CSV table of C-alpha atoms in Angstrom, one decimal:
chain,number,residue,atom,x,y,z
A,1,UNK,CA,0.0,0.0,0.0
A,2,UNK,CA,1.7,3.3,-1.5
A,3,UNK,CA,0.8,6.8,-1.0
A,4,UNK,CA,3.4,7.6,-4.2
A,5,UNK,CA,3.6,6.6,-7.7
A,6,UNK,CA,5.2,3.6,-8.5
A,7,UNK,CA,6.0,2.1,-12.1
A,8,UNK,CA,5.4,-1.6,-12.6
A,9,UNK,CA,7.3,-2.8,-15.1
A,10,UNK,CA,6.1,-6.2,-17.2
A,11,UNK,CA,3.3,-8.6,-17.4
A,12,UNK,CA,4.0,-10.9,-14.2
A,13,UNK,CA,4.6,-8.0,-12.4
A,14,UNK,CA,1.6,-6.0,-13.6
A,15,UNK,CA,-0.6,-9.2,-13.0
A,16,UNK,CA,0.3,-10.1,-9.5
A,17,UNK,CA,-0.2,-6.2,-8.3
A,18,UNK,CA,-3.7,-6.6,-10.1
A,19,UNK,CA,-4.6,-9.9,-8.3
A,20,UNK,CA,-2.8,-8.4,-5.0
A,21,UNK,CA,-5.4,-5.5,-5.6
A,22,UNK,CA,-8.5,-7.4,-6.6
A,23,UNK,CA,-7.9,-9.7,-3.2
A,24,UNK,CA,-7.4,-7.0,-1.1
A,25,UNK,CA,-10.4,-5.2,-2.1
A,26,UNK,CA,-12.8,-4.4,0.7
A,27,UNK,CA,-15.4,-2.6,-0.7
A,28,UNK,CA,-15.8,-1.9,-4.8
A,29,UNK,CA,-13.7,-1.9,-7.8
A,30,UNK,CA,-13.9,-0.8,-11.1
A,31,UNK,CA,-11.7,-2.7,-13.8
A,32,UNK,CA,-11.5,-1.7,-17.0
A,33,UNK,CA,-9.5,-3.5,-19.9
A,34,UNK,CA,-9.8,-5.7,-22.6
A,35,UNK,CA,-11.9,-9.1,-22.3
A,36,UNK,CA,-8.3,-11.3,-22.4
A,37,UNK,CA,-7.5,-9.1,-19.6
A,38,UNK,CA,-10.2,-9.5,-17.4
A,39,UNK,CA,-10.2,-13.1,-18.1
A,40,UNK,CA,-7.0,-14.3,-16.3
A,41,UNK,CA,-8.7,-12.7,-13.0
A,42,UNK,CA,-11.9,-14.3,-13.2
A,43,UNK,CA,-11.4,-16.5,-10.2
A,44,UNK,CA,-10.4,-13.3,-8.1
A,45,UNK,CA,-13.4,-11.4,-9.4
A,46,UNK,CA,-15.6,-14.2,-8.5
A,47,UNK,CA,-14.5,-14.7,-5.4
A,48,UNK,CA,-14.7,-10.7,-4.7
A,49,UNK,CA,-18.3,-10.6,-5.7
A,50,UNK,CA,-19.3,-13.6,-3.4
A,51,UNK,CA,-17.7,-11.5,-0.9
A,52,UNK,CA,-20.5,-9.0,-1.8
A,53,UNK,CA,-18.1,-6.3,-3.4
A,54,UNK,CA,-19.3,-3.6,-5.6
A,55,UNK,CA,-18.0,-5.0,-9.2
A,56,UNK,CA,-17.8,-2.5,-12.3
A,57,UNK,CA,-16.5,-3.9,-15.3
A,58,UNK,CA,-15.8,-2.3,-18.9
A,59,UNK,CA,-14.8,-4.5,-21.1
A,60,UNK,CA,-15.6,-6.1,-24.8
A,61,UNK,CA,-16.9,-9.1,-23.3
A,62,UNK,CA,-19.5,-9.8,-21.5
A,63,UNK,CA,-18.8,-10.1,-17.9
A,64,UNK,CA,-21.5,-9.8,-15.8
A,65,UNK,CA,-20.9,-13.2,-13.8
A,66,UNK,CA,-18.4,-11.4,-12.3
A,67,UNK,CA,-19.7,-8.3,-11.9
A,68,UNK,CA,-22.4,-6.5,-10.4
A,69,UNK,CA,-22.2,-3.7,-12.9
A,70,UNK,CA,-21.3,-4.1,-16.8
A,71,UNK,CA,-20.6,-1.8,-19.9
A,72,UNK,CA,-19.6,-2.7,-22.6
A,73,UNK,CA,-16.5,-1.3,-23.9
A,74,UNK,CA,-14.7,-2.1,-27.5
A,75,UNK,CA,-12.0,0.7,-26.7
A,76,UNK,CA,-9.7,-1.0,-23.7
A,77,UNK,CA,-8.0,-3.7,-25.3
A,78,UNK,CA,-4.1,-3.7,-24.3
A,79,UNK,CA,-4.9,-1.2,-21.6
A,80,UNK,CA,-6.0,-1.5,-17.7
A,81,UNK,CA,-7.3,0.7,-15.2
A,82,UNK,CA,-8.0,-0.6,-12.0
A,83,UNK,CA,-9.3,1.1,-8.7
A,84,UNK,CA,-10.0,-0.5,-5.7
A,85,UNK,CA,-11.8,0.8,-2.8
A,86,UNK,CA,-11.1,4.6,-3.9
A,87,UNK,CA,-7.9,4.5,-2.5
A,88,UNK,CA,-5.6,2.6,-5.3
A,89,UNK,CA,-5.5,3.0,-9.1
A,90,UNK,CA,-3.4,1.1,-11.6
A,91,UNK,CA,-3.3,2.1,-15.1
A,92,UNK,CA,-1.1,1.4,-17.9
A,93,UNK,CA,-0.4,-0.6,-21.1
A,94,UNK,CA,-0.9,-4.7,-20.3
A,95,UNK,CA,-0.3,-6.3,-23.8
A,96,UNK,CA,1.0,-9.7,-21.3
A,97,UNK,CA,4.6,-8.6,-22.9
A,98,UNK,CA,7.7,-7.9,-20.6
A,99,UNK,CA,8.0,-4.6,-21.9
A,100,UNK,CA,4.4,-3.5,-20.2
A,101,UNK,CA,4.7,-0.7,-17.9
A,102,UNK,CA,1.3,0.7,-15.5
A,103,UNK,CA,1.5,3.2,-13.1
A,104,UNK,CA,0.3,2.4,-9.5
A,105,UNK,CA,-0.7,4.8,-7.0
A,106,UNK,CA,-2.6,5.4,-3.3
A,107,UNK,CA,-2.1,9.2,-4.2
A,108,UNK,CA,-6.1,11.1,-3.5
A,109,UNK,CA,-5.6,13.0,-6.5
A,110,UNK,CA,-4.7,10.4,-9.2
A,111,UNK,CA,-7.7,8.1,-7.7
A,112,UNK,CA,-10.1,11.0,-7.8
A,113,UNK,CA,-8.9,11.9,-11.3
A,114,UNK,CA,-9.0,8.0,-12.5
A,115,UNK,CA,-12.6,7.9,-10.9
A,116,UNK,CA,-13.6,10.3,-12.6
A,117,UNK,CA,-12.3,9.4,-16.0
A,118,UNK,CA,-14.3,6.1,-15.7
A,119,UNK,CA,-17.6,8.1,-14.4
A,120,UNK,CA,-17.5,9.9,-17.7
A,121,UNK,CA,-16.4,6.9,-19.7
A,122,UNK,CA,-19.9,5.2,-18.5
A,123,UNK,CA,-22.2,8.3,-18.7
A,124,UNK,CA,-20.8,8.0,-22.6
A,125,UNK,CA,-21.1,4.2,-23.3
A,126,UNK,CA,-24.8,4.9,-20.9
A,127,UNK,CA,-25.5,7.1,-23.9
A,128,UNK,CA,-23.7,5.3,-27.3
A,129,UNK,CA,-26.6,2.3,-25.3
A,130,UNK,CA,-29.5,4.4,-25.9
């Protein structure tokens, strides 16, 4: 648990501070990424939404066994953005390459920013819906 940034460089990396995140949740996440993404976490989700956490997934495939909330999104694939409990964000390129690099942070302002990204990114796929 950082209050800096931190840059996690390549895929293992990248994959175990996502799982780390997702099992350490207490509350809600939203997870954002492409559907081969979300797809290697799907026994973390699962076991996050028995826990009764808040799931919100955007993603190109459907995923709403795993989560309580789901928009579909064509537009994340190769990238992440993870928050956890409005107190982490991870974000970054995750292509499942060595060279992949996120950013990782507990800092207030890049969670609020990063929240507030994905609030408009939902009002917009709310509206591309209808």
């Amino acid at each position: 648990k950082e209050e800096g940034y931190l840059t996690i460089c390549g895929y293992q990396n990248i994959q175990d501070k996502i799982r780390y995140m997702i099992e350490h949740c207490d509350m809600r996440l939203y997870f954002a990424a492409g559907g081969s993404i979300i797809q290697e976490f799907e026994d973390v989700l699962s076991v996050a939404k028995e826990k009764g956490l808040k799931i919100v997934i955007m993603s190109d495939r459907d995923y709403r066994h795993v989560a309580t909330h789901f928009y579909e999104d064509k537009s994340m694939e190769g990238q992440v953005r993870l928050i956890t409990d409005s107190a982490y964000v991870l974000t970054g390129q995750y292509l499942k390459q060595n060279s992949d690099t996120c950013l990782y942070s507990g800092q207030n302002n890049l969670v609020t920013i990063m929240k507030e990204a994905l609030r408009n990114k939902i009002r917009l796929l709310e509206m591309e819906a209808n």
